[in-house]
Coordinates of C-alpha atoms in Angstrom, one line a residue:
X7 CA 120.8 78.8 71.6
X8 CA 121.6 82.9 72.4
X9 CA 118.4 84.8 73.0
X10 CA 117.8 87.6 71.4
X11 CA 119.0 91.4 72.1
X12 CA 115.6 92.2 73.8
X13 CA 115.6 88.8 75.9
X14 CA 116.8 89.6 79.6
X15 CA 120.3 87.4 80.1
X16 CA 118.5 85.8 83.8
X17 CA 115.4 83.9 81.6
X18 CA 115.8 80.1 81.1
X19 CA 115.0 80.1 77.0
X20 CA 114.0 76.3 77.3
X21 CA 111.1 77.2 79.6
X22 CA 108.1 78.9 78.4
X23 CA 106.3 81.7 79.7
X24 CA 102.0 82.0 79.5
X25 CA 103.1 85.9 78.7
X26 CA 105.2 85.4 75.5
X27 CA 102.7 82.5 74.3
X28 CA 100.2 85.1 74.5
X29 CA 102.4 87.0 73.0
X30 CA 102.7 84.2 69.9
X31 CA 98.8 84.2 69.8
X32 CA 98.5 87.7 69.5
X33 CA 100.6 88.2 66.6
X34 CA 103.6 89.6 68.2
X35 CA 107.4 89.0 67.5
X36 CA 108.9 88.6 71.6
X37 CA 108.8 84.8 72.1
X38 CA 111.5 82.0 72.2
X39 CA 111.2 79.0 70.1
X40 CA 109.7 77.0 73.8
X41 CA 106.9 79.4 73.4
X42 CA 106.1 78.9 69.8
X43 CA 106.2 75.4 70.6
X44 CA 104.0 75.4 73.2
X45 CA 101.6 77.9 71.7
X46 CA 101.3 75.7 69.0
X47 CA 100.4 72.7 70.8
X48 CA 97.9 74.5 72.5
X49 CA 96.0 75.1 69.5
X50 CA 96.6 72.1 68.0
X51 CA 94.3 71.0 71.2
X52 CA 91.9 73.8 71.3
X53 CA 91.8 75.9 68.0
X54 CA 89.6 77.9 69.7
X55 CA 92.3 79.2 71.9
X56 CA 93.6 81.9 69.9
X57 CA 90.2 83.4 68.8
X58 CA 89.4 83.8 72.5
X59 CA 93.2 85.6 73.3
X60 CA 92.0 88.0 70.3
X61 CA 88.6 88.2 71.7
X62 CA 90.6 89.6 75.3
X63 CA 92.7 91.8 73.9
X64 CA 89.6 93.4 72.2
X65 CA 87.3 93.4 75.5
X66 CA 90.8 95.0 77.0
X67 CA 90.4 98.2 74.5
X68 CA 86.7 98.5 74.9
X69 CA 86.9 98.2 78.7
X70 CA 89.8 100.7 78.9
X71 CA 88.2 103.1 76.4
X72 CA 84.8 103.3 77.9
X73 CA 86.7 104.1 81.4
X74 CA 88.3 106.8 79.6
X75 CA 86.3 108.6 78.2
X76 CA 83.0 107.8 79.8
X77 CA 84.3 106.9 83.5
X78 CA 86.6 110.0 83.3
X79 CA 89.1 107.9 84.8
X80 CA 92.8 109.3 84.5
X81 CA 94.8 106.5 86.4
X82 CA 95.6 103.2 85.2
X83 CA 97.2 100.1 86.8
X84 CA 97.6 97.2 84.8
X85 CA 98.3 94.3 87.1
X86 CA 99.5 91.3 84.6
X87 CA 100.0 93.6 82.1
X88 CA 101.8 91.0 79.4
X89 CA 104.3 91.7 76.6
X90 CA 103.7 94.9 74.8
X91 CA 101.5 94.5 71.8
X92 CA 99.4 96.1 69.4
X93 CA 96.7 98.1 71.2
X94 CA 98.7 99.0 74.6
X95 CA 96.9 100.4 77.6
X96 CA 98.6 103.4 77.1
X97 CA 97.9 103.9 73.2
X98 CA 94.5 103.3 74.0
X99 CA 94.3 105.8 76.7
X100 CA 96.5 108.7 75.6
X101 CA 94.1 108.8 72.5
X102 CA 91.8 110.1 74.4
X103 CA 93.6 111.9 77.5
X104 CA 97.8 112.5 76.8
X105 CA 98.0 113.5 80.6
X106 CA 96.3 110.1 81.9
X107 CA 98.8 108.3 83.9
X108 CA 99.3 104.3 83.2
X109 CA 101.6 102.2 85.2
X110 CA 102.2 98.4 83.6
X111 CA 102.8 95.9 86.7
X112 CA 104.3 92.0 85.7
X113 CA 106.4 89.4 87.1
X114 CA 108.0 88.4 83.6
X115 CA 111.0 89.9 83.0
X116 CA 110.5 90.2 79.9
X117 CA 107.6 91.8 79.6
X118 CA 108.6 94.7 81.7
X119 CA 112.2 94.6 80.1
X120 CA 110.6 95.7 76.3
X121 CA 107.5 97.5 78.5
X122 CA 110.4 99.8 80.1
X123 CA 112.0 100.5 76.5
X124 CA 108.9 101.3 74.8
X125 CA 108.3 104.0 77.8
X126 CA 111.3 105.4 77.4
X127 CA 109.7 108.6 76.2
X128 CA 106.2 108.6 77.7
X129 CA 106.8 110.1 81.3
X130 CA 102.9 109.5 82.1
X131 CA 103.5 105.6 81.9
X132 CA 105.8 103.5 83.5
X133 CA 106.3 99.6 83.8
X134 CA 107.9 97.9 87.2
X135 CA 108.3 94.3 88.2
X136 CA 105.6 93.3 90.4
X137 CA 103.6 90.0 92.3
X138 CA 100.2 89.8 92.4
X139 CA 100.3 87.7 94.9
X140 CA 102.8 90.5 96.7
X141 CA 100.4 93.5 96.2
X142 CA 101.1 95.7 99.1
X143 CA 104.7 95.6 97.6
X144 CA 103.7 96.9 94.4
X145 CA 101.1 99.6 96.1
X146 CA 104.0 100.7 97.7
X147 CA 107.0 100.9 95.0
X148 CA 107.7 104.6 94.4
X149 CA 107.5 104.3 90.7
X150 CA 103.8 103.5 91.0
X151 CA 102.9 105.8 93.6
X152 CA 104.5 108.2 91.6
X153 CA 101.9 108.3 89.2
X154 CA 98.9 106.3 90.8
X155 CA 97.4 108.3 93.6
X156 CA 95.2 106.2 95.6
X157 CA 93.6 108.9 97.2
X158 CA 91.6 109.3 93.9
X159 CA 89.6 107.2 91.7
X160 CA 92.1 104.3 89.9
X161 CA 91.0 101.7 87.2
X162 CA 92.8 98.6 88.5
X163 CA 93.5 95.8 85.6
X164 CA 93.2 92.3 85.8
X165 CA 92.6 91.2 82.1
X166 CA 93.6 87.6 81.9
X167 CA 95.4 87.7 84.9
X168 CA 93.4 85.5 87.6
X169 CA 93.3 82.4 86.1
X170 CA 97.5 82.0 86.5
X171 CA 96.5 82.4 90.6
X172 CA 95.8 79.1 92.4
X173 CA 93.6 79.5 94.8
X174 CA 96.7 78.7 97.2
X175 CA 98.0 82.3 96.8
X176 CA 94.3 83.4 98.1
X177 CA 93.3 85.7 95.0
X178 CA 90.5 87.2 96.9
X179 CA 92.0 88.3 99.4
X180 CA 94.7 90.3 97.3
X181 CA 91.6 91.8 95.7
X182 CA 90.0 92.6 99.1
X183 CA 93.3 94.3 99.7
X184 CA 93.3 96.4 96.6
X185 CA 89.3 97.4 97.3
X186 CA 90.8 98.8 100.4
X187 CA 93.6 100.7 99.1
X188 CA 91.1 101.7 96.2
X189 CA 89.4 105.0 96.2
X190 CA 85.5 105.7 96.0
X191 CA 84.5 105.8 92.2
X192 CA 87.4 103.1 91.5
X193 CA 86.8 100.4 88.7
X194 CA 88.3 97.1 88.6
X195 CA 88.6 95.4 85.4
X196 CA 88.7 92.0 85.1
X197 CA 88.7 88.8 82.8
X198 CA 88.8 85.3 83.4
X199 CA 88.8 82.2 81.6
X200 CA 85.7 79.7 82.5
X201 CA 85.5 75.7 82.5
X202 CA 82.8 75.2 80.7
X203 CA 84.5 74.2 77.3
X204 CA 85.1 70.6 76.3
X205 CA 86.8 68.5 79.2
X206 CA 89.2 66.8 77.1
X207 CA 90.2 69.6 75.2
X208 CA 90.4 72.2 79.0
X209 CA 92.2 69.1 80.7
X210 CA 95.3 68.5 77.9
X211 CA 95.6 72.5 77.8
X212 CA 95.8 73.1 81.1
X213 CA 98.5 70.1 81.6
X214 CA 100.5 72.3 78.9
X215 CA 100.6 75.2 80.8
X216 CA 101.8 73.3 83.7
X217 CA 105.4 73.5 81.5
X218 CA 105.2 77.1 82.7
X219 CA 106.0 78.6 86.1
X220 CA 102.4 79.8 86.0
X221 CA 100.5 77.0 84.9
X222 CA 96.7 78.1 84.8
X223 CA 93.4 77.5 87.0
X224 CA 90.0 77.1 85.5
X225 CA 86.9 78.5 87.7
X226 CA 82.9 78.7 87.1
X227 CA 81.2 82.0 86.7
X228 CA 80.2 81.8 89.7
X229 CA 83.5 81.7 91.4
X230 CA 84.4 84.6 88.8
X231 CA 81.8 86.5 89.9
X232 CA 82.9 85.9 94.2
X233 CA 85.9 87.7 92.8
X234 CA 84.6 91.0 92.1
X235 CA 82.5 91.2 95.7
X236 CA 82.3 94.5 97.1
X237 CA 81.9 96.1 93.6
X238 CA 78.8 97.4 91.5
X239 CA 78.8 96.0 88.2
X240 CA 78.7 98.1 85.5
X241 CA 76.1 97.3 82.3
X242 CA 76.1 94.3 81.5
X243 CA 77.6 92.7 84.3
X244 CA 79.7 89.8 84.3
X245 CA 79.4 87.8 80.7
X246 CA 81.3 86.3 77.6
X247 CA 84.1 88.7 76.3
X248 CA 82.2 88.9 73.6
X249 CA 79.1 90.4 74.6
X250 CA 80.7 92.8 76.9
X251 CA 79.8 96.6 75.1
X252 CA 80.5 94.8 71.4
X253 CA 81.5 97.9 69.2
X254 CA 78.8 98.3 66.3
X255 CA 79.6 95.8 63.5
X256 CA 80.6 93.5 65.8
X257 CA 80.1 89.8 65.5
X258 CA 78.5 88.9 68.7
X259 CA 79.7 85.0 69.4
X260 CA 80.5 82.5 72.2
X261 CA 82.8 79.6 71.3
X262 CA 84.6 76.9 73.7
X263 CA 87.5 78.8 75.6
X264 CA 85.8 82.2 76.0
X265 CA 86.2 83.3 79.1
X266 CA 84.2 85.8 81.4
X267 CA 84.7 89.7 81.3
X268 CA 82.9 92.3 83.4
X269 CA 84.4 95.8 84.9
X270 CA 83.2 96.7 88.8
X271 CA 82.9 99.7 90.5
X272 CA 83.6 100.9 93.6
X273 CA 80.8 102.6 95.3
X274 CA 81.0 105.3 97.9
X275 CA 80.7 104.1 101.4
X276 CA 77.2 104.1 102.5
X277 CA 76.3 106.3 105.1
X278 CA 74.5 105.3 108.3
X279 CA 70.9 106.1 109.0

């Protein structure tokens, strides 16, 4: 089967990607027919599945919008920043602040392919290919440094991003080297999925991702929690998406599949007695 104009011609179309099935949940239109599938088997597993992709993408908004506009923060880097979809980083920050610089980091093609063309007029954003697991790389590439400066406080992204890193590719210790490249009065953002949700249902979905070249990894709170050490959580710490700064009207519920959500920040270095 061709893919489509905005597919890049280097992606295998019979292998699907966790991006575009997020993509799928979400409501958006750049996914192949292996990630419909796959999506769809997913939630014929665990219905709850899309409700908590929703549920992410809101907790993204609120998190980024509360940086904004309360943090005063004015640089964004969105590490695993996905397909582009209703309620962009971007969107949500140049509401607020038109000058604020946002830089989009992934290692799906085609999520920085269609990131890259919806940029193509919005110099204060950009979106480069980029490994997590490579991060001095991508602190380093001159698109990001040209509009991330490190020397000043940076929210640092990683919404639904941590749970595609085996513990093999030592996640910790790429966020230990972030910290350090991270200036005083820096935020990380970050959401996780949990395993508490029914075994059966969080063993058959996770053997579906394994279809995927970044088949997914399930941790306690706990070992959520390990992963923002060295930061200050801000109010109210690590919990559900749900209950993380709910918007008024909000309908405040925890279901199987929600994962963890909590935003840390980076405190000046203390100063000996």
């Amino acid at each position: 089967m061709p893919l489509p104009d905005w597919a890049p011609d280097d992606i295998d179309p019979e292998i699907p990607s966790s991006a575009r099935v997020y993509d799928y949940i979400l409501g958006g239109v750049h996914h192949l027919d292996s990630d419909r599938r796959l999506a769809q088997q997913i939630t014929a597993l665990a219905p709850d599945v899309p409700r908590s992709g929703r549920a992410n993408r809101a907790f993204l908004r609120r998190a980024v919008t509360h940086l904004v506009t309360e943090a005063g923060i004015t640089q964004f880097l969105d590490l695993g920043s996905g397909i582009p979809t209703v309620g962009n980083v971007h969107e949500v920050v140049h509401t607020h602040n038109p000058d604020a610089h946002v830089v989009y980091v992934d290692i799906d093609p085609v999520a920085i392919a269609m990131s890259r063309r919806m940029l193509a007029d919005t110099p204060a954003a950009t979106a480069v290919r980029g490994d997590f697991s490579a991060i001095d790389a991508v602190l380093a590439d001159p698109e990001v440094t040209a509009l991330i400066d490190f020397d000043r406080p940076v929210a640092v992204l990683a919404v639904a991003l941590l749970h595609f890193m085996p513990d093999a590719v030592h996640p910790a210790d790429t966020l230990a080297r972030l910290r350090a490249a991270m200036a005083p009065g820096s935020y990380l953002v970050l959401s996780h999925a949990g395993n508490e949700g029914p075994p059966e249902q969080m063993s058959a979905t996770l053997e579906l991702y394994r279809r995927t070249p970044t088949p997914m990894v399930l941790r306690s709170r706990a070992e959520i929690a390990a992963l923002l050490d060295g930061f200050d959580l801000v109010d109210p710490g690590l919990v559900y998406l749900s209950q993380w700064r709910p918007d008024p009207g909000d309908v405040v519920e925890v279901r199987a599949f929600d994962g963890y959500a909590g935003i840390g920040h980076l405190p000046a270095a203390s100063t000996p007695q």
